[in-house]
Coordinates of C-alpha atoms in Angstrom, one line a residue:
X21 CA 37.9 90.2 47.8
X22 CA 39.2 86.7 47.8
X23 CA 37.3 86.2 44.8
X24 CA 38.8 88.6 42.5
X25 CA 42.4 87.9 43.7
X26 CA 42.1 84.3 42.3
X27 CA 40.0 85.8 39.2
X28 CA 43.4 88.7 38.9
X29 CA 45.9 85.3 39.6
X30 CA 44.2 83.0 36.7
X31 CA 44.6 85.9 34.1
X32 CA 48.0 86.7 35.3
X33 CA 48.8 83.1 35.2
X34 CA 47.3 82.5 32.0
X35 CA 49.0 85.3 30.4
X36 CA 52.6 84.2 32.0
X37 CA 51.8 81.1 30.6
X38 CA 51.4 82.1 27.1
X39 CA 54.2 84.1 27.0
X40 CA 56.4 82.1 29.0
X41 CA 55.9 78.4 28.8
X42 CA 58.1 77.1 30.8
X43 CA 58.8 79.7 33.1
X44 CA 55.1 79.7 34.1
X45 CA 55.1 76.4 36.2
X46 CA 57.1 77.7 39.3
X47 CA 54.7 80.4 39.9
X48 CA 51.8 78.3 39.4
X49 CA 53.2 75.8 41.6
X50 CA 53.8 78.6 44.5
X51 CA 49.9 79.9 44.4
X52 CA 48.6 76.3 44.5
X53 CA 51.1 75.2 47.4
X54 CA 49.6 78.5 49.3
X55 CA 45.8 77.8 48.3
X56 CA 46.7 73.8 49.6
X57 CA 47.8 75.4 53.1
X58 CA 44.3 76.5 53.2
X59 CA 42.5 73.6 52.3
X60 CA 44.4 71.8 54.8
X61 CA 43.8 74.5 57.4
X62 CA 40.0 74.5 56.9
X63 CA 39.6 70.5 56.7
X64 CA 40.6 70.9 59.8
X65 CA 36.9 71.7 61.1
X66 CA 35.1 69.2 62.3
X67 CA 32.4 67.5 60.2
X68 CA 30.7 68.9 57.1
X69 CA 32.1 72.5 58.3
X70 CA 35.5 70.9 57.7
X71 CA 34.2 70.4 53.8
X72 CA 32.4 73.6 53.7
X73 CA 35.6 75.3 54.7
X74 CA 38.4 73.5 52.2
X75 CA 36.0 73.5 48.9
X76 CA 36.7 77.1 48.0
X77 CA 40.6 76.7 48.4
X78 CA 40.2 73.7 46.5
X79 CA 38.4 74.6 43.8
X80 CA 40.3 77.8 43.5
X81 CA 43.6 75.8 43.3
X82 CA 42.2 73.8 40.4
X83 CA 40.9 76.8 38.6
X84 CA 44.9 77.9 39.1
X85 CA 46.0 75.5 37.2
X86 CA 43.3 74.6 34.3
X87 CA 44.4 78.8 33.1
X88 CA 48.0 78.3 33.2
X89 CA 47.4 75.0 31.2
X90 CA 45.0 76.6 29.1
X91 CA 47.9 79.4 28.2
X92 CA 50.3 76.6 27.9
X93 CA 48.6 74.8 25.8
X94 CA 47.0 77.7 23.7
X95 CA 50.9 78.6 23.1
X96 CA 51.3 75.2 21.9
X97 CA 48.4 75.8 19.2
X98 CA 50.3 78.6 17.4
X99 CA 51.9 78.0 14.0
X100 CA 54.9 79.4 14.4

């Protein structure tokens, strides 16, 4: 479930991004402020759980923001 939620965000994202440039960063910003809370809050665990735990929030934060650069810059690739 959590899966497709980040695969629905990054197209949402990506698409935002395209479309509005500029207006794309604050949402952006907002979903990888609430996927950091969640790295933060399964670091918490002790020893290599604590890793286990943070790596999908983290990696799904980073795939947040490599689409709504990817729309941002594919906007920036059109000729007119």
């Amino acid at each position: 479930m959590m899966i497709a939620g980040i695969i629905a965000a990054c197209v949402v994202l990506a698409v935002l991004a395209f479309l509005l440039p500029r207006l794309s960063r604050h949402p952006q910003n907002g979903a990888q402020r609430t996927l950091g809370f969640g790295s933060r809050a399964g670091s918490k665990a002790p020893g290599p759980l604590g890793r286990l735990f943070s790596k999908p929030f983290s990696s799904s934060s980073r795939a947040l923001g490599r689409s709504g650069s990817a729309g941002r810059r594919a906007r920036g690739r059109l000729p007119f």
